[in-house]
Amino acid sequence: MAEYDPQRIESKWQRVWEEKGVFRASDGDSARQKYYVLEMLPYPSGTLHMGHMRNYTIGDAVARFKRMRGYNVLHPIGWDAFGLPAENAAIKRGIAPREWTNANIAQMKAVCRRFGFSYDWQREISTCEPDYYRWNQWFFLRMLERGLAYRKRSRVNWCPQCQTVLANEQVIDGFCWQHDATPVEAKEIEQWFLATTKFADDLLESIPRLEGGWPERVLRMQENWIGKSRGARVKFAVESANTTLEVFTTRIDTIYGATALVIAAGHAKLDELLEGVQGRAAMDAQIKSMLQRSTKAADIATAEKEGFFTGRFAVNPFSGDKMPIWVGNFVLAEYGTGAVMCVPAHDQRDFEFAKEYRLAIKVVVQPVSGERLNAERMAEAYTEYGRLENSGEYSGLGSEEAIGKMAADAEAGSFGRAETTYRLKDWGVSRQRYWGTPIPVVHCAIDGIVAVPDNELPVRLPENVTITGQGQSPLASVPEWLNTTCPKCGGPARRETDTMDTFVDSSWYFYRYTDPRNSSAPFDKAIAAYWFPIDQYIGGVEHAILHLIYSRFFCKVMNDLGLVNHREPVTRLFSQGMVLKDGAKMSKSKGNIVGAIDIAEKYGCDTGRLYTLFAAPPEKDLEWSEQGIEGSARFLNRLFRLIDKHGPRLKTVASQTAANAGAATPKEKLLVRRLHQTLKRVTEDFETRWHFNTSIALIMEMVNELVAQEPLDQNVTPATLKSVLEGLVLMLSPMAPHIAEELWEMLGHGDGVYSQKWPRYREDLAREEQIEVPVQVNGRVRARITVAAGVAEEDLKARAMSDSHVGPLIAGKQIVKVVVVPGKLVNVVVR
C-alpha cells in the first residue's frame, strides 16, 4: 500500500495549479456571477505562524467552494509594505527598509504558496512600490483640491525615540507601543489632515445598510467611534479674567447641578488660567504626568479619577453660582471642547470624581416615578430623564422640554447654542518618518504650499537614506531630494518631508487589485464596477475602527470623484477569532508561536489547514493543541488508506447512485443516504454560517461509517462505492485541497478537482429522521422541540434557547451552564 506523503503531494498539485492558471479571475465575465473574497492586507513582518494561517485558510476555503459553485472568483493578495517597523529594523540591523521589507515579502509569499492558497498572483501588489503609492499621492491631491486635505497646528502624541506622531491607539499606558520604556510626550506641530468629519453623517447613516452583512459588534463600535451627540455648547465666564471656557453637554437640563468645571491637561487655555497661580510648579508636574497617560477611551473610563484644583473659578451662566475649575485625567483636549461641567448627582463619572475630592453633590432632576433622591444618601448618580427641581425658572419641567428651552435661552443670551458634535476627529495623516508615501506638495517662500502636478507623480522616495531614529524626518537630510523648484513660480522650494500614515495605503488597495497594472488611473472604472462591492471581507475585529472607518471614507470620496458607483466597499464582513497558545494570542514577542513552515514539514499543509478549521468555529478563539493537530493528521492518513485500498479497482468504473434502484442493497442505501445527508449539511455550512468545524466532523463521521461497513467490496457495487468516495473527496477539497486532488486522481480522474462542480444533494436522500427533544429550564421541562436526529450539539443548544417558550424564561438572567445530552434533552441552568 502507498503511504500518504503530504510534502510530495502538495508540491505536485501546486505546480499543476500554477501551470494551468487555475486561480486567475476573468474581468467582466458576464456568463458567470462574480464573487470577490478577500482577507485583509497583510503586513510583511517576516515569519508566518498558524495564527496567520487560520485567517487565510478561511478565505481560501470559501474561494474554492465558490469556484466549484460556478462563480467567477477574485481572490487576490498583496502587501501592506510601508510602516515604522521597517525603519526600526533598518536601524537595528543596518539594512535599508526596502531590503528588509522585500525579504519578508518573499518569505511570506513562499509560505502562502506552500499552503496552496488559491490567490490570483498576477494581481499581487506591494504598497511600497511607486506604481502603487503614486495613486496615494493622486488621491491626496484630489482631496486637497476639494478642501478635504489641509494643514494645521495640532497637539499630538509624540514618541521621542521613534521621532514620530502616534495615534491614540498606539499609546499604551502612557508609553509608545514600540518601546514600552519610552514615555509619550504631548507636542504641538504642523500636520496634514483628511477631513473625515465632513463624512460623519454619511458614515453613520450608512450603517443600517450594513446590518446583516457585518458583525453587530463591529457596527456598534463604529457608531460609538463616530459618536454623534446632540446637545448644547455653553460658555462659562472665568472669574477675574477676560476669557471663557466652553463645554458641550447633552444634558443642559442638569446645569444647575454643576458644582465644578473640569478641563483637560492639554486644554489650550490652561497656561493662561494658571498664570500667577500659587503652586504652579507642582501643578505643571501633575499636568505632565497626565499628558503621558493613555488617551484611549477604554483606559480612561476604567482609570482611577485624578485631578487638582487650579485656584480659579468659573461662573454658571444660568445660576450665577461660582464653580471651582479643576484639571482632570478623564477629560481629553481632543474630544468635545476639552472641558466638561461636573454634575455629580447626574453623571456617574462626575459622581466618582466628586466623592474622591469632596465636591458638592446637588440633585436637580428627580425621577418621574415619585421616588425622591437625596444627595447625602446617593450611592450612585441618577442619569435618567426626570423632572427638574432647584433649577430656577425651569423647575417643574420635564428633562426633554427643559433641554430645548434652555438651549434656546442660552442662544438668546449669547452664552450658548444647540449643537451636534461628533467623537470622530479629522484623520491626522502626517508621519515624521521615511518609509511611507511622500506627501506631494512643496513649500515655496512666494506661493506657500503648492501641489505637485499630476504629471510629476510619483514623488519617489530617495534611496540610500541614512536612518538614525533621531531628530527630524530622514527625508530632510537628503538635500538633492528636499530642494526643488516651485511648480507655480519656478523659484526655489522645499518638498514636504512628512510621509503619509500607512492607513492611507490600506484604505483603497482592494480597488487596485481589480486593475493592478493600470498606469493612467488608480483603476478602470468599468472593471471596478464589475467586481465591487466586495462580497466577503475577512479580518480581525481589531480593525473595526481605524481601517474599516477609513476605507469606508475613501469609498465615499471616490464616489464623489465619480470613480465608483457605490458608497460602501464591503457587503459582508467576517471577523475571525484568534489562535491562542498557552492562553495567549500567538505572537512572536510572546514566544508562543507555532511556525507555519514547521507544521508543513512535520504534518503537511493540508493537516494544518484542516486543523485550524476544525478546532473551533471560525468566529471563536482557537486554543492550539498538539493532540488536536495530530488527530487531524491521523484522519487524513486514514482517508488516504481507505481510497488507496479501493481506488485501483474503481479507476475505470463509471460512478452512479443506486440507492433508489430496486437492486440496491441495504448497505448501498445506507452509504448513499449518509453521503447526501452529509453533503446537505456541509453545503449549508458553506452557504450560511461557515461552521467548518461541524462540516469536517461530519466528513470524519462519514469516513468512520465507510470503515465500519468494510468489506466494501461486498454488497456494494463498484459504481455506488465510487460515487460515495467521489462525493467525500469533493466535500473535503475546499479545506484540504492537495490531498483531495490526489485522491481524485487515485479514483481514476484525469481532470483535477479544480475543474469540478460542487456536487448536488438530493433532498429525498438528504432528509434526516426527526426526533423530539425536551428542553428544561433549571430541571423543569418547559418545551419540546423537533430536530434532525443528527443535529450538532451547538445547533441543538441554539435551537433550544431560542424557542418561543424558553427564550422569555431565560431573558435577562445569568446562564450558568447549558447541559446537552445529544438526542435526549437540553437543560438550561439560570439564576
Tab-separated table of C-alpha atoms in Angstrom, residues 26-206:
chain	number	residue	atom	x	y	z
A	26	SER	CA	-11.665	36.966	-15.535
A	27	ASP	CA	-12.631	40.634	-15.568
A	28	GLY	CA	-16.170	41.300	-16.776
A	29	ASP	CA	-17.164	37.656	-17.324
A	30	SER	CA	-20.902	38.113	-17.935
A	31	ALA	CA	-21.527	34.377	-18.214
A	32	ARG	CA	-20.804	33.797	-14.530
A	33	GLN	CA	-21.779	35.581	-11.338
A	34	LYS	CA	-18.795	37.323	-9.749
A	35	TYR	CA	-17.592	36.710	-6.203
A	36	TYR	CA	-14.899	38.890	-4.636
A	37	VAL	CA	-13.453	37.363	-1.456
A	38	LEU	CA	-10.557	38.943	0.350
A	39	GLU	CA	-8.527	38.659	3.536
A	40	MET	CA	-7.247	41.943	4.944
A	41	LEU	CA	-3.953	43.217	3.554
A	42	PRO	CA	-1.094	41.564	5.482
A	43	TYR	CA	1.891	43.453	6.835
A	44	PRO	CA	5.151	41.733	5.782
A	45	SER	CA	6.665	41.195	9.190
A	46	GLY	CA	8.519	38.000	8.357
A	47	THR	CA	7.732	34.514	9.565
A	48	LEU	CA	4.105	33.440	9.300
A	49	HIS	CA	2.629	31.382	12.119
A	50	MET	CA	-0.542	29.354	12.398
A	51	GLY	CA	-2.451	32.331	13.767
A	52	HIS	CA	-1.990	33.967	10.366
A	53	MET	CA	-2.771	30.727	8.543
A	54	ARG	CA	-6.219	30.465	10.097
A	55	ASN	CA	-7.330	33.739	8.528
A	56	TYR	CA	-6.009	32.827	5.077
A	57	THR	CA	-7.381	29.284	5.256
A	58	ILE	CA	-10.904	30.540	5.965
A	59	GLY	CA	-10.784	32.819	2.928
A	60	ASP	CA	-9.273	30.124	0.742
A	61	ALA	CA	-11.894	27.525	1.678
A	62	VAL	CA	-14.648	29.988	0.758
A	63	ALA	CA	-12.940	30.942	-2.529
A	64	ARG	CA	-12.554	27.302	-3.556
A	65	PHE	CA	-16.139	26.475	-2.651
A	66	LYS	CA	-17.473	29.438	-4.649
A	67	ARG	CA	-15.416	28.418	-7.701
A	68	MET	CA	-16.941	24.945	-7.512
A	69	ARG	CA	-20.363	26.587	-7.332
A	70	GLY	CA	-19.679	28.228	-10.688
A	71	TYR	CA	-18.712	31.741	-9.597
A	72	ASN	CA	-16.065	33.886	-11.248
A	73	VAL	CA	-13.964	34.301	-8.114
A	74	LEU	CA	-11.491	37.098	-7.441
A	75	HIS	CA	-9.216	36.129	-4.551
A	76	PRO	CA	-6.096	38.364	-4.570
A	77	ILE	CA	-3.309	39.187	-2.144
A	78	GLY	CA	-0.751	41.933	-1.675
A	79	TRP	CA	1.426	43.527	0.975
A	80	ASP	CA	0.894	46.483	3.312
A	81	ALA	CA	4.570	47.226	2.901
A	82	PHE	CA	5.181	50.706	4.354
A	83	GLY	CA	5.464	51.360	8.075
A	84	LEU	CA	7.609	52.146	11.052
A	85	PRO	CA	8.751	48.560	11.858
A	86	ALA	CA	10.801	48.552	8.637
A	87	GLU	CA	12.595	51.721	9.732
A	88	ASN	CA	13.225	50.279	13.182
A	89	ALA	CA	14.615	47.134	11.538
A	90	ALA	CA	16.840	49.301	9.357
A	91	ILE	CA	18.280	50.993	12.439
A	92	LYS	CA	18.698	47.735	14.340
A	93	ARG	CA	20.085	45.602	11.502
A	94	GLY	CA	21.773	48.227	9.361
A	95	ILE	CA	19.818	47.372	6.205
A	96	ALA	CA	17.550	49.515	4.043
A	97	PRO	CA	13.816	49.387	4.815
A	98	ARG	CA	13.117	48.257	1.244
A	99	GLU	CA	15.561	45.388	1.538
A	100	TRP	CA	14.063	44.239	4.855
A	101	THR	CA	10.513	44.590	3.547
A	102	ASN	CA	11.097	42.768	0.265
A	103	ALA	CA	12.907	39.927	2.014
A	104	ASN	CA	9.926	39.488	4.314
A	105	ILE	CA	7.521	39.614	1.381
A	106	ALA	CA	9.468	36.875	-0.393
A	107	GLN	CA	9.417	34.732	2.723
A	108	MET	CA	5.691	35.204	3.369
A	109	LYS	CA	4.819	34.684	-0.281
A	110	ALA	CA	6.684	31.369	-0.259
A	111	VAL	CA	4.687	30.239	2.787
A	112	CYS	CA	1.367	31.248	1.204
A	113	ARG	CA	2.286	29.308	-1.941
A	114	ARG	CA	3.383	26.359	0.172
A	115	PHE	CA	-0.053	26.238	1.819
A	116	GLY	CA	-1.762	26.239	-1.554
A	117	PHE	CA	-3.830	29.376	-1.078
A	118	SER	CA	-5.744	29.987	-4.293
A	119	TYR	CA	-4.614	33.559	-4.913
A	120	ASP	CA	-4.525	35.190	-8.309
A	121	TRP	CA	-0.832	36.012	-8.048
A	122	GLN	CA	-0.906	38.061	-11.254
A	123	ARG	CA	-2.734	40.749	-9.272
A	124	GLU	CA	-0.225	40.906	-6.411
A	125	ILE	CA	0.552	44.440	-5.205
A	126	SER	CA	3.022	45.955	-2.762
A	127	THR	CA	2.180	49.369	-1.335
A	128	CYS	CA	5.843	50.457	-1.145
A	129	GLU	CA	6.219	50.371	-4.919
A	130	PRO	CA	6.000	53.700	-6.789
A	131	ASP	CA	3.370	52.367	-9.188
A	132	TYR	CA	1.108	51.927	-6.145
A	133	TYR	CA	1.897	54.899	-3.914
A	134	ARG	CA	1.699	57.210	-6.933
A	135	TRP	CA	-2.057	56.811	-6.584
A	136	ASN	CA	-1.965	57.561	-2.844
A	137	GLN	CA	-0.495	60.884	-3.907
A	138	TRP	CA	-3.078	61.341	-6.659
A	139	PHE	CA	-5.929	60.800	-4.169
A	140	PHE	CA	-4.301	63.256	-1.745
A	141	LEU	CA	-4.183	65.941	-4.456
A	142	ARG	CA	-7.841	65.389	-5.361
A	143	MET	CA	-8.741	65.833	-1.696
A	144	LEU	CA	-6.509	68.909	-1.451
A	145	GLU	CA	-8.393	70.453	-4.383
A	146	ARG	CA	-11.710	69.856	-2.629
A	147	GLY	CA	-10.655	71.091	0.801
A	148	LEU	CA	-10.612	67.556	2.210
A	149	ALA	CA	-6.835	67.658	2.811
A	150	TYR	CA	-5.492	70.544	4.869
A	151	ARG	CA	-2.670	71.510	7.224
A	152	LYS	CA	-2.936	72.911	10.727
A	153	ARG	CA	-1.097	73.086	14.027
A	154	SER	CA	-2.211	70.350	16.367
A	155	ARG	CA	-1.296	68.753	19.683
A	156	VAL	CA	-0.131	65.195	19.092
A	157	ASN	CA	1.205	62.150	20.869
A	158	TRP	CA	4.926	62.240	20.166
A	159	CYS	CA	7.373	59.397	20.685
A	160	PRO	CA	10.817	60.936	21.236
A	161	GLN	CA	12.527	57.659	20.324
A	162	CYS	CA	10.564	56.985	17.107
A	163	GLN	CA	10.591	60.723	16.404
A	164	THR	CA	7.058	60.498	15.036
A	165	VAL	CA	3.402	61.060	15.819
A	166	LEU	CA	1.457	58.211	17.395
A	167	ALA	CA	-2.268	57.556	17.135
A	168	ASN	CA	-4.111	57.335	20.470
A	169	GLU	CA	-4.324	53.569	19.928
A	170	GLN	CA	-0.511	53.399	19.781
A	171	VAL	CA	-0.106	54.872	23.262
A	172	ILE	CA	-0.111	52.083	25.848
A	173	ASP	CA	-0.281	53.230	29.468
A	174	GLY	CA	1.493	56.447	28.530
A	175	PHE	CA	4.270	54.701	26.598
A	176	CYS	CA	4.988	54.095	22.930
A	177	TRP	CA	3.612	50.801	21.643
A	178	GLN	CA	7.004	50.083	20.045
A	179	HIS	CA	9.096	50.942	23.121
A	180	ASP	CA	7.455	50.168	26.428
A	181	ALA	CA	10.084	52.229	28.297
A	182	THR	CA	9.640	55.421	26.259
A	183	PRO	CA	7.100	57.876	27.734
A	184	VAL	CA	4.963	59.578	25.112
A	185	GLU	CA	5.052	63.375	25.088
A	186	ALA	CA	2.411	65.927	24.098
A	187	LYS	CA	3.700	68.199	21.368
A	188	GLU	CA	2.251	70.806	19.019
A	189	ILE	CA	3.367	70.569	15.381
A	190	GLU	CA	2.089	71.354	11.894
A	191	GLN	CA	0.296	68.319	10.484
A	192	TRP	CA	-1.710	67.243	7.455
A	193	PHE	CA	-5.288	66.090	7.987
A	194	LEU	CA	-8.010	64.469	5.897
A	195	ALA	CA	-11.486	65.817	6.675
A	196	THR	CA	-13.233	62.606	7.706
A	197	THR	CA	-15.644	64.654	9.829
A	198	LYS	CA	-17.260	66.030	6.663
A	199	PHE	CA	-18.485	62.475	6.055
A	200	ALA	CA	-19.508	61.754	9.665
A	201	ASP	CA	-23.248	61.743	8.973
A	202	ASP	CA	-22.784	59.728	5.783
A	203	LEU	CA	-20.648	57.152	7.620
A	204	LEU	CA	-23.236	56.925	10.389
A	205	GLU	CA	-26.351	56.875	8.221
A	206	SER	CA	-24.923	54.110	6.008
